[in-house]
mmCIF file of N, CA and C in Angstrom:
data_model
loop_
_atom_site.group_PDB
_atom_site.id
_atom_site.type_symbol
_atom_site.label_atom_id
_atom_site.label_comp_id
_atom_site.label_asym_id
_atom_site.label_seq_id
_atom_site.Cartn_x
_atom_site.Cartn_y
_atom_site.Cartn_z
ATOM 1 N N MET Q 235 -50.911 -56.771 47.965
ATOM 2 C CA MET Q 235 -49.973 -56.164 47.096
ATOM 3 C C MET Q 235 -48.217 -56.340 47.106
ATOM 4 N N GLY Q 236 -48.368 -57.643 48.436
ATOM 5 C CA GLY Q 236 -46.806 -58.027 48.842
ATOM 6 C C GLY Q 236 -46.259 -57.183 49.883
ATOM 7 N N ASP Q 237 -46.980 -56.698 50.678
ATOM 8 C CA ASP Q 237 -46.214 -55.399 51.710
ATOM 9 C C ASP Q 237 -47.048 -55.559 52.909
ATOM 10 N N GLY Q 238 -48.290 -56.202 53.053
ATOM 11 C CA GLY Q 238 -48.908 -56.592 54.194
ATOM 12 C C GLY Q 238 -50.625 -55.958 53.953
ATOM 13 N N ARG Q 239 -50.304 -54.519 52.799
ATOM 14 C CA ARG Q 239 -51.341 -53.065 52.575
ATOM 15 C C ARG Q 239 -52.480 -54.404 51.557
ATOM 16 N N GLU Q 240 -53.462 -54.111 52.703
ATOM 17 C CA GLU Q 240 -55.018 -54.814 51.194
ATOM 18 C C GLU Q 240 -54.855 -53.394 50.347
ATOM 19 N N VAL Q 241 -56.129 -54.419 49.122
ATOM 20 C CA VAL Q 241 -56.617 -52.920 48.417
ATOM 21 C C VAL Q 241 -58.086 -53.154 48.297
ATOM 22 N N MET Q 242 -59.084 -52.410 48.228
ATOM 23 C CA MET Q 242 -60.533 -52.589 48.391
ATOM 24 C C MET Q 242 -61.099 -51.605 47.770
ATOM 25 N N ARG Q 243 -62.003 -51.973 46.900
ATOM 26 C CA ARG Q 243 -62.825 -50.610 46.292
ATOM 27 C C ARG Q 243 -64.219 -51.010 47.361
ATOM 28 N N CYS Q 244 -64.400 -49.865 47.630
ATOM 29 C CA CYS Q 244 -66.180 -50.369 48.257
ATOM 30 C C CYS Q 244 -66.860 -49.247 47.806
ATOM 31 N N ARG Q 245 -68.430 -49.164 47.447
ATOM 32 C CA ARG Q 245 -69.309 -48.347 47.138
ATOM 33 C C ARG Q 245 -70.292 -48.116 48.119
ATOM 34 N N VAL Q 246 -70.587 -47.116 48.229
ATOM 35 C CA VAL Q 246 -71.214 -46.038 49.686
ATOM 36 C C VAL Q 246 -72.910 -46.476 49.077
ATOM 37 N N PRO Q 247 -73.557 -46.681 48.726
ATOM 38 C CA PRO Q 247 -75.213 -46.603 48.940
ATOM 39 C C PRO Q 247 -76.088 -45.682 49.103
ATOM 40 N N CYS Q 248 -76.330 -44.732 48.666
ATOM 41 C CA CYS Q 248 -76.545 -43.628 49.756
ATOM 42 C C CYS Q 248 -78.307 -42.937 48.549
ATOM 43 N N LYS Q 249 -78.213 -44.034 48.572
ATOM 44 C CA LYS Q 249 -79.799 -43.661 47.469
ATOM 45 C C LYS Q 249 -81.283 -43.397 48.549
ATOM 46 N N LYS Q 250 -81.158 -43.993 49.715
ATOM 47 C CA LYS Q 250 -82.038 -44.122 50.803
ATOM 48 C C LYS Q 250 -82.032 -42.607 51.490
ATOM 49 N N LYS Q 251 -81.253 -42.393 51.935
ATOM 50 C CA LYS Q 251 -80.734 -41.298 52.980
ATOM 51 C C LYS Q 251 -80.311 -39.840 52.242
ATOM 52 N N ARG Q 252 -80.137 -39.028 52.678
ATOM 53 C CA ARG Q 252 -79.758 -37.830 51.357
ATOM 54 C C ARG Q 252 -78.046 -37.472 52.210
ATOM 55 N N HIS Q 253 -77.420 -36.853 51.045
ATOM 56 C CA HIS Q 253 -76.167 -36.501 50.980
ATOM 57 C C HIS Q 253 -75.694 -35.715 52.010
ATOM 58 N N THR Q 254 -75.968 -36.214 53.476
ATOM 59 C CA THR Q 254 -75.292 -35.063 54.248
ATOM 60 C C THR Q 254 -73.886 -35.949 55.241
ATOM 61 N N ALA Q 255 -73.459 -35.145 55.262
ATOM 62 C CA ALA Q 255 -72.136 -36.087 56.011
ATOM 63 C C ALA Q 255 -72.072 -36.572 57.043
ATOM 64 N N GLU Q 256 -73.050 -36.413 57.962
ATOM 65 C CA GLU Q 256 -73.362 -37.494 58.784
ATOM 66 C C GLU Q 256 -73.551 -38.408 58.038
ATOM 67 N N HIS Q 257 -74.668 -38.649 56.935
ATOM 68 C CA HIS Q 257 -75.137 -39.404 56.554
ATOM 69 C C HIS Q 257 -73.795 -40.519 55.776
ATOM 70 N N ILE Q 258 -73.050 -39.632 55.406
ATOM 71 C CA ILE Q 258 -72.485 -40.373 54.057
ATOM 72 C C ILE Q 258 -71.139 -41.021 54.974
ATOM 73 N N GLY Q 259 -70.817 -40.949 56.297
ATOM 74 C CA GLY Q 259 -69.739 -40.650 57.214
ATOM 75 C C GLY Q 259 -70.349 -42.171 57.887
ATOM 76 N N GLU Q 260 -71.496 -42.416 57.887
ATOM 77 C CA GLU Q 260 -72.040 -43.220 58.277
ATOM 78 C C GLU Q 260 -71.947 -44.573 57.766
ATOM 79 N N LEU Q 261 -72.795 -44.455 56.581
ATOM 80 C CA LEU Q 261 -72.795 -45.208 55.570
ATOM 81 C C LEU Q 261 -71.433 -45.742 55.012
ATOM 82 N N SER Q 262 -70.250 -44.716 54.554
ATOM 83 C CA SER Q 262 -69.195 -45.627 54.787
ATOM 84 C C SER Q 262 -68.700 -46.167 55.601
ATOM 85 N N ASP Q 263 -68.427 -46.092 56.684
ATOM 86 C CA ASP Q 263 -68.212 -47.015 57.942
ATOM 87 C C ASP Q 263 -69.387 -48.408 58.262
ATOM 88 N N ALA Q 264 -70.280 -48.604 57.448
ATOM 89 C CA ALA Q 264 -71.205 -50.231 57.138
ATOM 90 C C ALA Q 264 -70.329 -50.812 56.277
ATOM 91 N N ALA Q 265 -70.466 -50.128 55.447
ATOM 92 C CA ALA Q 265 -69.626 -50.248 54.470
ATOM 93 C C ALA Q 265 -68.304 -51.239 54.236
ATOM 94 N N TRP Q 266 -67.654 -50.491 55.362
ATOM 95 C CA TRP Q 266 -66.146 -51.247 54.990
ATOM 96 C C TRP Q 266 -66.441 -52.195 55.766
ATOM 97 N N ALA Q 267 -67.298 -52.090 56.878
ATOM 98 C CA ALA Q 267 -66.942 -53.145 57.906
ATOM 99 C C ALA Q 267 -68.033 -54.406 57.217
ATOM 100 N N SER Q 268 -69.527 -53.843 56.683
ATOM 101 C CA SER Q 268 -69.699 -55.070 55.368
ATOM 102 C C SER Q 268 -68.655 -55.828 54.373
ATOM 103 N N SER Q 269 -67.983 -55.181 54.442
ATOM 104 C CA SER Q 269 -67.255 -55.763 53.080
ATOM 105 C C SER Q 269 -65.620 -56.418 53.879
ATOM 106 N N GLY Q 270 -65.556 -56.720 54.900
ATOM 107 C CA GLY Q 270 -64.559 -57.730 55.694
ATOM 108 C C GLY Q 270 -63.674 -56.059 56.038
ATOM 109 N N LEU Q 271 -64.068 -55.745 56.592
ATOM 110 C CA LEU Q 271 -62.190 -54.558 56.590
ATOM 111 C C LEU Q 271 -62.273 -54.971 57.784
ATOM 112 N N ARG Q 272 -60.670 -55.492 58.148
ATOM 113 C CA ARG Q 272 -60.243 -56.109 59.188
ATOM 114 C C ARG Q 272 -59.556 -54.978 60.156
ATOM 115 N N HIS Q 273 -59.472 -53.932 59.176
ATOM 116 C CA HIS Q 273 -58.296 -52.570 60.525
ATOM 117 C C HIS Q 273 -59.212 -52.117 60.612
ATOM 118 N N PRO Q 274 -58.905 -50.577 61.788
ATOM 119 C CA PRO Q 274 -59.825 -49.335 61.873
ATOM 120 C C PRO Q 274 -59.730 -48.575 61.208
ATOM 121 N N VAL Q 275 -60.467 -47.944 61.090
ATOM 122 C CA VAL Q 275 -61.139 -47.012 59.678
ATOM 123 C C VAL Q 275 -59.883 -45.981 59.543
ATOM 124 N N GLU Q 276 -59.109 -45.512 60.613
ATOM 125 C CA GLU Q 276 -58.572 -45.033 60.513
ATOM 126 C C GLU Q 276 -57.287 -45.270 59.912
ATOM 127 N N ASP Q 277 -57.201 -46.488 59.069
ATOM 128 C CA ASP Q 277 -56.367 -47.113 59.022
ATOM 129 C C ASP Q 277 -56.115 -47.042 56.645
ATOM 130 N N ILE Q 278 -57.076 -47.029 57.126
ATOM 131 C CA ILE Q 278 -57.616 -46.337 55.443
ATOM 132 C C ILE Q 278 -56.988 -45.584 54.500
ATOM 133 N N PHE Q 279 -56.042 -45.214 53.962
ATOM 134 C CA PHE Q 279 -55.546 -44.316 52.872
ATOM 135 C C PHE Q 279 -55.674 -43.485 52.965
ATOM 136 N N VAL Q 280 -56.695 -44.154 51.460
ATOM 137 C CA VAL Q 280 -56.938 -42.915 50.875
ATOM 138 C C VAL Q 280 -59.040 -43.588 50.198
ATOM 139 N N ARG Q 281 -59.560 -42.369 49.972
ATOM 140 C CA ARG Q 281 -60.887 -42.338 50.131
ATOM 141 C C ARG Q 281 -60.666 -41.747 48.826
ATOM 142 N N VAL Q 282 -61.186 -41.882 47.721
ATOM 143 C CA VAL Q 282 -61.556 -41.103 46.632
ATOM 144 C C VAL Q 282 -63.183 -40.801 46.589
ATOM 145 N N SER Q 283 -63.580 -39.586 46.014
ATOM 146 C CA SER Q 283 -65.121 -39.178 45.828
ATOM 147 C C SER Q 283 -64.768 -37.863 44.615
ATOM 148 N N ASP Q 284 -66.006 -37.321 44.397
ATOM 149 C CA ASP Q 284 -66.445 -36.132 44.342
ATOM 150 C C ASP Q 284 -65.669 -35.168 45.323
ATOM 151 N N ASN Q 285 -65.729 -33.745 44.219
ATOM 152 C CA ASN Q 285 -65.431 -32.849 45.372
ATOM 153 C C ASN Q 285 -66.294 -31.824 46.457
ATOM 154 N N GLY Q 286 -67.564 -32.632 46.716
ATOM 155 C CA GLY Q 286 -68.562 -32.093 47.333
ATOM 156 C C GLY Q 286 -67.945 -31.900 48.724
ATOM 157 N N ALA Q 287 -69.071 -30.875 49.216
ATOM 158 C CA ALA Q 287 -68.714 -30.405 50.590
ATOM 159 C C ALA Q 287 -68.812 -31.519 51.502
ATOM 160 N N ASN Q 288 -69.881 -32.177 51.122
ATOM 161 C CA ASN Q 288 -70.555 -33.216 51.678
ATOM 162 C C ASN Q 288 -69.901 -33.965 52.099
ATOM 163 N N MET Q 289 -68.769 -34.933 50.744
ATOM 164 C CA MET Q 289 -67.757 -35.725 50.780
ATOM 165 C C MET Q 289 -66.975 -35.511 52.003
ATOM 166 N N ILE Q 290 -66.288 -34.293 51.585
ATOM 167 C CA ILE Q 290 -65.424 -33.671 52.389
ATOM 168 C C ILE Q 290 -65.218 -34.053 53.691
ATOM 169 N N LYS Q 291 -66.192 -33.344 54.240
ATOM 170 C CA LYS Q 291 -66.615 -33.188 55.685
ATOM 171 C C LYS Q 291 -67.328 -34.264 56.651
ATOM 172 N N GLY Q 292 -67.531 -34.863 55.519
ATOM 173 C CA GLY Q 292 -68.326 -36.251 55.892
ATOM 174 C C GLY Q 292 -66.890 -37.876 55.932
ATOM 175 N N TRP Q 293 -66.055 -37.067 55.842
ATOM 176 C CA TRP Q 293 -64.858 -37.779 55.574
ATOM 177 C C TRP Q 293 -63.332 -37.289 55.822
ATOM 178 N N SER Q 294 -64.047 -36.806 57.184
ATOM 179 C CA SER Q 294 -63.707 -35.208 57.616
ATOM 180 C C SER Q 294 -61.756 -36.329 58.418
ATOM 181 N N GLU Q 295 -61.991 -37.639 59.406
ATOM 182 C CA GLU Q 295 -61.306 -37.996 59.908
ATOM 183 C C GLU Q 295 -59.889 -38.676 59.371
ATOM 184 N N GLY Q 296 -60.664 -38.909 57.768
ATOM 185 C CA GLY Q 296 -59.300 -39.760 57.494
ATOM 186 C C GLY Q 296 -59.148 -39.101 56.290
ATOM 187 N N PHE Q 297 -57.909 -39.458 55.219
ATOM 188 C CA PHE Q 297 -57.525 -39.213 54.018
ATOM 189 C C PHE Q 297 -58.327 -39.135 53.426
ATOM 190 N N GLN Q 298 -58.474 -37.737 52.417
ATOM 191 C CA GLN Q 298 -59.974 -37.848 50.866
ATOM 192 C C GLN Q 298 -59.262 -37.942 50.546
ATOM 193 N N SER Q 299 -58.893 -38.017 48.951
ATOM 194 C CA SER Q 299 -58.913 -37.423 47.301
ATOM 195 C C SER Q 299 -59.564 -37.552 46.652
ATOM 196 N N PRO Q 300 -59.623 -35.803 46.293
ATOM 197 C CA PRO Q 300 -60.640 -36.264 44.826
ATOM 198 C C PRO Q 300 -60.693 -36.908 43.848
ATOM 199 N N CYS Q 301 -61.612 -37.519 42.996
ATOM 200 C CA CYS Q 301 -61.415 -38.043 41.972
ATOM 201 C C CYS Q 301 -61.039 -37.008 40.931
ATOM 202 N N LEU Q 302 -59.857 -37.721 39.839
ATOM 203 C CA LEU Q 302 -59.914 -36.789 38.635
ATOM 204 C C LEU Q 302 -60.473 -36.337 37.845
ATOM 205 N N ASP Q 303 -61.657 -37.564 38.095
ATOM 206 C CA ASP Q 303 -62.353 -37.033 36.567
ATOM 207 C C ASP Q 303 -63.539 -35.995 36.344
ATOM 208 N N HIS Q 304 -63.788 -36.498 38.154
ATOM 209 C CA HIS Q 304 -64.570 -34.658 38.523
ATOM 210 C C HIS Q 304 -63.832 -33.592 38.623
ATOM 211 N N THR Q 305 -62.640 -33.481 39.424
ATOM 212 C CA THR Q 305 -61.194 -32.387 39.227
ATOM 213 C C THR Q 305 -60.608 -31.896 37.519
ATOM 214 N N LEU Q 306 -60.862 -33.096 36.697
ATOM 215 C CA LEU Q 306 -61.041 -32.367 35.555
ATOM 216 C C LEU Q 306 -62.240 -31.742 34.773
ATOM 217 N N GLU Q 307 -63.077 -32.052 34.978
ATOM 218 C CA GLU Q 307 -64.551 -31.479 34.406
ATOM 219 C C GLU Q 307 -64.620 -30.579 35.182
ATOM 220 N N LEU Q 308 -64.693 -30.735 36.255
ATOM 221 C CA LEU Q 308 -64.263 -28.651 36.500
ATOM 222 C C LEU Q 308 -63.501 -27.449 36.344
ATOM 223 N N SER Q 309 -62.263 -28.234 36.435
ATOM 224 C CA SER Q 309 -60.948 -27.313 36.058
ATOM 225 C C SER Q 309 -61.784 -26.971 34.173
ATOM 226 N N VAL Q 310 -62.408 -27.782 33.191
ATOM 227 C CA VAL Q 310 -62.817 -27.430 31.842
ATOM 228 C C VAL Q 310 -63.908 -26.469 31.945
ATOM 229 N N LYS Q 311 -64.335 -27.103 32.889
ATOM 230 C CA LYS Q 311 -65.902 -25.791 32.885
ATOM 231 C C LYS Q 311 -65.151 -24.789 33.116
ATOM 232 N N GLN Q 312 -65.166 -24.514 34.337
ATOM 233 C CA GLN Q 312 -63.957 -23.406 34.625
ATOM 234 C C GLN Q 312 -63.848 -22.564 33.316
ATOM 235 N N TYR Q 313 -62.848 -23.150 32.819
ATOM 236 C CA TYR Q 313 -62.430 -22.278 31.499
ATOM 237 C C TYR Q 313 -63.126 -22.480 30.268
ATOM 238 N N THR Q 314 -63.841 -23.198 29.700
ATOM 239 C CA THR Q 314 -64.979 -23.057 28.966
ATOM 240 C C THR Q 314 -65.837 -22.205 29.105
ATOM 241 N N ASP Q 315 -65.965 -21.467 30.810
ATOM 242 C CA ASP Q 315 -67.542 -20.069 30.732
ATOM 243 C C ASP Q 315 -66.384 -19.527 30.710
ATOM 244 N N SER Q 316 -64.959 -20.130 31.180
ATOM 245 C CA SER Q 316 -64.213 -17.951 30.568
ATOM 246 C C SER Q 316 -64.641 -16.952 29.540
ATOM 247 N N ASP Q 317 -65.386 -15.667 30.458
ATOM 248 C CA ASP Q 317 -65.320 -14.822 28.748
ATOM 249 C C ASP Q 317 -64.596 -14.939 27.752
ATOM 250 N N GLY Q 318 -64.612 -14.571 26.584
ATOM 251 C CA GLY Q 318 -63.630 -14.481 25.182
ATOM 252 C C GLY Q 318 -63.439 -15.945 24.552
ATOM 253 N N ILE Q 319 -63.556 -17.111 25.943
ATOM 254 C CA ILE Q 319 -63.181 -18.207 25.072
ATOM 255 C C ILE Q 319 -63.963 -18.610 23.967
ATOM 256 N N GLU Q 320 -65.769 -18.443 24.099
ATOM 257 C CA GLU Q 320 -67.079 -19.492 23.506
ATOM 258 C C GLU Q 320 -65.814 -19.107 21.522
ATOM 259 N N ALA Q 321 -65.754 -17.622 20.994
ATOM 260 C CA ALA Q 321 -65.282 -17.439 20.037
ATOM 261 C C ALA Q 321 -64.596 -18.364 19.286
ATOM 262 N N THR Q 322 -62.766 -18.997 20.095
ATOM 263 C CA THR Q 322 -62.332 -19.901 20.249
ATOM 264 C C THR Q 322 -62.743 -21.104 19.689
ATOM 265 N N ILE Q 323 -63.846 -21.736 20.753
ATOM 266 C CA ILE Q 323 -64.695 -22.783 21.090
ATOM 267 C C ILE Q 323 -65.075 -23.198 19.045
ATOM 268 N N CYS Q 324 -66.031 -22.470 19.081
ATOM 269 C CA CYS Q 324 -66.181 -22.321 17.682
ATOM 270 C C CYS Q 324 -65.527 -22.410 16.614
ATOM 271 N N LYS Q 325 -64.808 -21.147 16.395
ATOM 272 C CA LYS Q 325 -63.674 -21.817 15.498
ATOM 273 C C LYS Q 325 -62.343 -22.882 15.815
ATOM 274 N N GLY Q 326 -62.827 -23.798 16.795
ATOM 275 C CA GLY Q 326 -61.350 -24.450 16.754
ATOM 276 C C GLY Q 326 -62.869 -26.216 16.293
ATOM 277 N N ARG Q 327 -64.389 -25.497 16.106
ATOM 278 C CA ARG Q 327 -64.918 -26.862 16.380
ATOM 279 C C ARG Q 327 -65.156 -26.847 14.439
ATOM 280 N N GLY Q 328 -65.364 -25.761 14.092
ATOM 281 C CA GLY Q 328 -65.252 -25.194 12.255
ATOM 282 C C GLY Q 328 -64.154 -26.170 11.755
ATOM 283 N N ILE Q 329 -62.823 -26.242 12.767
ATOM 284 C CA ILE Q 329 -61.558 -26.345 12.219
ATOM 285 C C ILE Q 329 -61.816 -27.719 11.747
ATOM 286 N N VAL Q 330 -62.431 -28.447 12.644
ATOM 287 C CA VAL Q 330 -62.470 -30.001 12.632
ATOM 288 C C VAL Q 330 -63.264 -30.699 12.072
ATOM 289 N N GLY Q 331 -64.598 -29.912 12.304
ATOM 290 C CA GLY Q 331 -65.185 -30.307 10.948
ATOM 291 C C GLY Q 331 -64.929 -30.123 9.741
ATOM 292 N N TYR Q 332 -64.675 -29.544 9.239
ATOM 293 C CA TYR Q 332 -63.858 -29.234 7.997
ATOM 294 C C TYR Q 332 -63.230 -29.957 8.080
ATOM 295 N N PHE Q 333 -61.935 -30.452 8.440
ATOM 296 C CA PHE Q 333 -61.176 -31.392 8.186
ATOM 297 C C PHE Q 333 -61.315 -32.926 8.181
ATOM 298 N N ASN Q 334 -62.639 -32.909 9.120
ATOM 299 C CA ASN Q 334 -63.461 -34.511 9.008
ATOM 300 C C ASN Q 334 -63.774 -34.625 8.135
ATOM 301 N N SER Q 335 -64.373 -33.240 7.389
ATOM 302 C CA SER Q 335 -64.806 -33.364 5.635
ATOM 303 C C SER Q 335 -64.239 -33.708 4.331
ATOM 304 N N SER Q 336 -62.955 -33.298 5.287
ATOM 305 C CA SER Q 336 -62.515 -32.870 3.765
ATOM 306 C C SER Q 336 -61.504 -34.057 3.314
ATOM 307 N N VAL Q 337 -61.434 -34.050 1.975
ATOM 308 C CA VAL Q 337 -60.382 -35.222 1.065
ATOM 309 C C VAL Q 337 -59.157 -35.856 2.984
ATOM 310 N N ALA Q 338 -58.599 -35.397 2.979
ATOM 311 C CA ALA Q 338 -57.607 -35.403 3.498
ATOM 312 C C ALA Q 338 -58.571 -36.134 5.416
ATOM 313 N N GLY Q 339 -59.030 -36.096 5.489
ATOM 314 C CA GLY Q 339 -59.883 -36.573 6.962
ATOM 315 C C GLY Q 339 -60.337 -37.637 6.229
ATOM 316 N N SER Q 340 -60.834 -37.922 5.421
ATOM 317 C CA SER Q 340 -62.198 -38.489 5.271
ATOM 318 C C SER Q 340 -61.472 -40.281 5.177
ATOM 319 N N GLY Q 341 -60.328 -40.610 5.079
ATOM 320 C CA GLY Q 341 -59.335 -41.667 5.184
ATOM 321 C C GLY Q 341 -59.139 -42.179 3.529
ATOM 322 N N GLU Q 342 -60.192 -41.790 3.343
ATOM 323 C CA GLU Q 342 -59.859 -41.955 1.910
ATOM 324 C C GLU Q 342 -59.043 -42.953 1.582
ATOM 325 N N GLU Q 343 -58.067 -43.790 0.418
ATOM 326 C CA GLU Q 343 -57.091 -44.112 0.394
ATOM 327 C C GLU Q 343 -56.141 -43.248 -0.651
ATOM 328 N N VAL Q 344 -56.721 -42.153 -1.270
ATOM 329 C CA VAL Q 344 -56.044 -41.484 -2.386
ATOM 330 C C VAL Q 344 -54.835 -40.462 -1.821
ATOM 331 N N CYS Q 345 -55.884 -39.558 -0.110
ATOM 332 C CA CYS Q 345 -55.255 -38.865 0.207
ATOM 333 C C CYS Q 345 -53.898 -39.108 1.595
ATOM 334 N N GLY Q 346 -52.877 -38.454 1.579
ATOM 335 C CA GLY Q 346 -52.059 -38.430 2.473
ATOM 336 C C GLY Q 346 -52.003 -39.436 4.264
ATOM 337 N N LEU Q 347 -53.426 -38.845 4.580
ATOM 338 C CA LEU Q 347 -53.108 -39.065 5.926
ATOM 339 C C LEU Q 347 -53.647 -40.670 6.135
ATOM 340 N N ALA Q 348 -54.357 -41.049 5.724
ATOM 341 C CA ALA Q 348 -54.179 -42.317 5.599
ATOM 342 C C ALA Q 348 -53.211 -43.099 4.887
ATOM 343 N N ALA Q 349 -52.191 -42.785 4.358
ATOM 344 C CA ALA Q 349 -50.265 -43.544 3.890
ATOM 345 C C ALA Q 349 -50.178 -43.250 4.817
ATOM 346 N N CYS Q 350 -49.661 -42.113 5.823
ATOM 347 C CA CYS Q 350 -48.837 -42.355 6.638
ATOM 348 C C CYS Q 350 -49.168 -43.016 7.938
ATOM 349 N N GLN Q 351 -50.611 -43.153 7.653
ATOM 350 C CA GLN Q 351 -51.222 -44.114 9.129
ATOM 351 C C GLN Q 351 -50.856 -45.254 8.935
ATOM 352 N N ARG Q 352 -50.667 -45.967 7.226
ATOM 353 C CA ARG Q 352 -50.704 -47.205 7.548
ATOM 354 C C ARG Q 352 -48.989 -47.422 7.475
ATOM 355 N N THR Q 353 -48.101 -46.222 6.659
ATOM 356 C CA THR Q 353 -46.496 -46.588 6.861
ATOM 357 C C THR Q 353 -46.289 -46.768 8.607
ATOM 358 N N ALA Q 354 -46.630 -45.587 9.488
ATOM 359 C CA ALA Q 354 -46.240 -45.766 10.374
ATOM 360 C C ALA Q 354 -47.682 -46.960 11.480
ATOM 361 N N SER Q 355 -47.899 -47.678 11.227
ATOM 362 C CA SER Q 355 -48.685 -48.685 11.280
ATOM 363 C C SER Q 355 -49.617 -48.694 12.641
ATOM 364 N N LEU Q 356 -50.432 -47.268 11.861
ATOM 365 C CA LEU Q 356 -51.547 -47.077 13.082
ATOM 366 C C LEU Q 356 -53.216 -47.194 13.115
ATOM 367 N N PRO Q 357 -54.051 -47.161 13.481
ATOM 368 C CA PRO Q 357 -55.467 -47.659 12.462
ATOM 369 C C PRO Q 357 -56.031 -46.419 12.396
ATOM 370 N N PRO Q 358 -56.359 -46.153 10.908
ATOM 371 C CA PRO Q 358 -57.112 -45.038 10.101
ATOM 372 C C PRO Q 358 -58.090 -44.478 11.347
ATOM 373 N N ILE Q 359 -58.161 -43.421 11.513
ATOM 374 C CA ILE Q 359 -59.171 -42.442 11.960
ATOM 375 C C ILE Q 359 -60.544 -42.371 11.343
#
């Protein structure tokens, strides 16, 4: 990085043991040591994982950051499971389906969308 810090990615194999906080902590420490981490584990700036309580507890001695993908997935699930949203989702799917089967969405040369995409140097959908 130019400032003396190291960037390292390390996967922790947890297939043979239960995903308890204790095992996650032990396996993480062993994986970092075997990958050549020369600093104490406390010097690790960020550890990214899913939002599971076992991961958060297993890495309680350092900074743990939730994975963006998992956080987004949980947010979308909470939104789509809300009361009354199903009708809106169905309506949206219908609109997208209609557009994709229409002349405008088909990508045919006669439609305005394809011409606009060419003019704007955009790839056709």
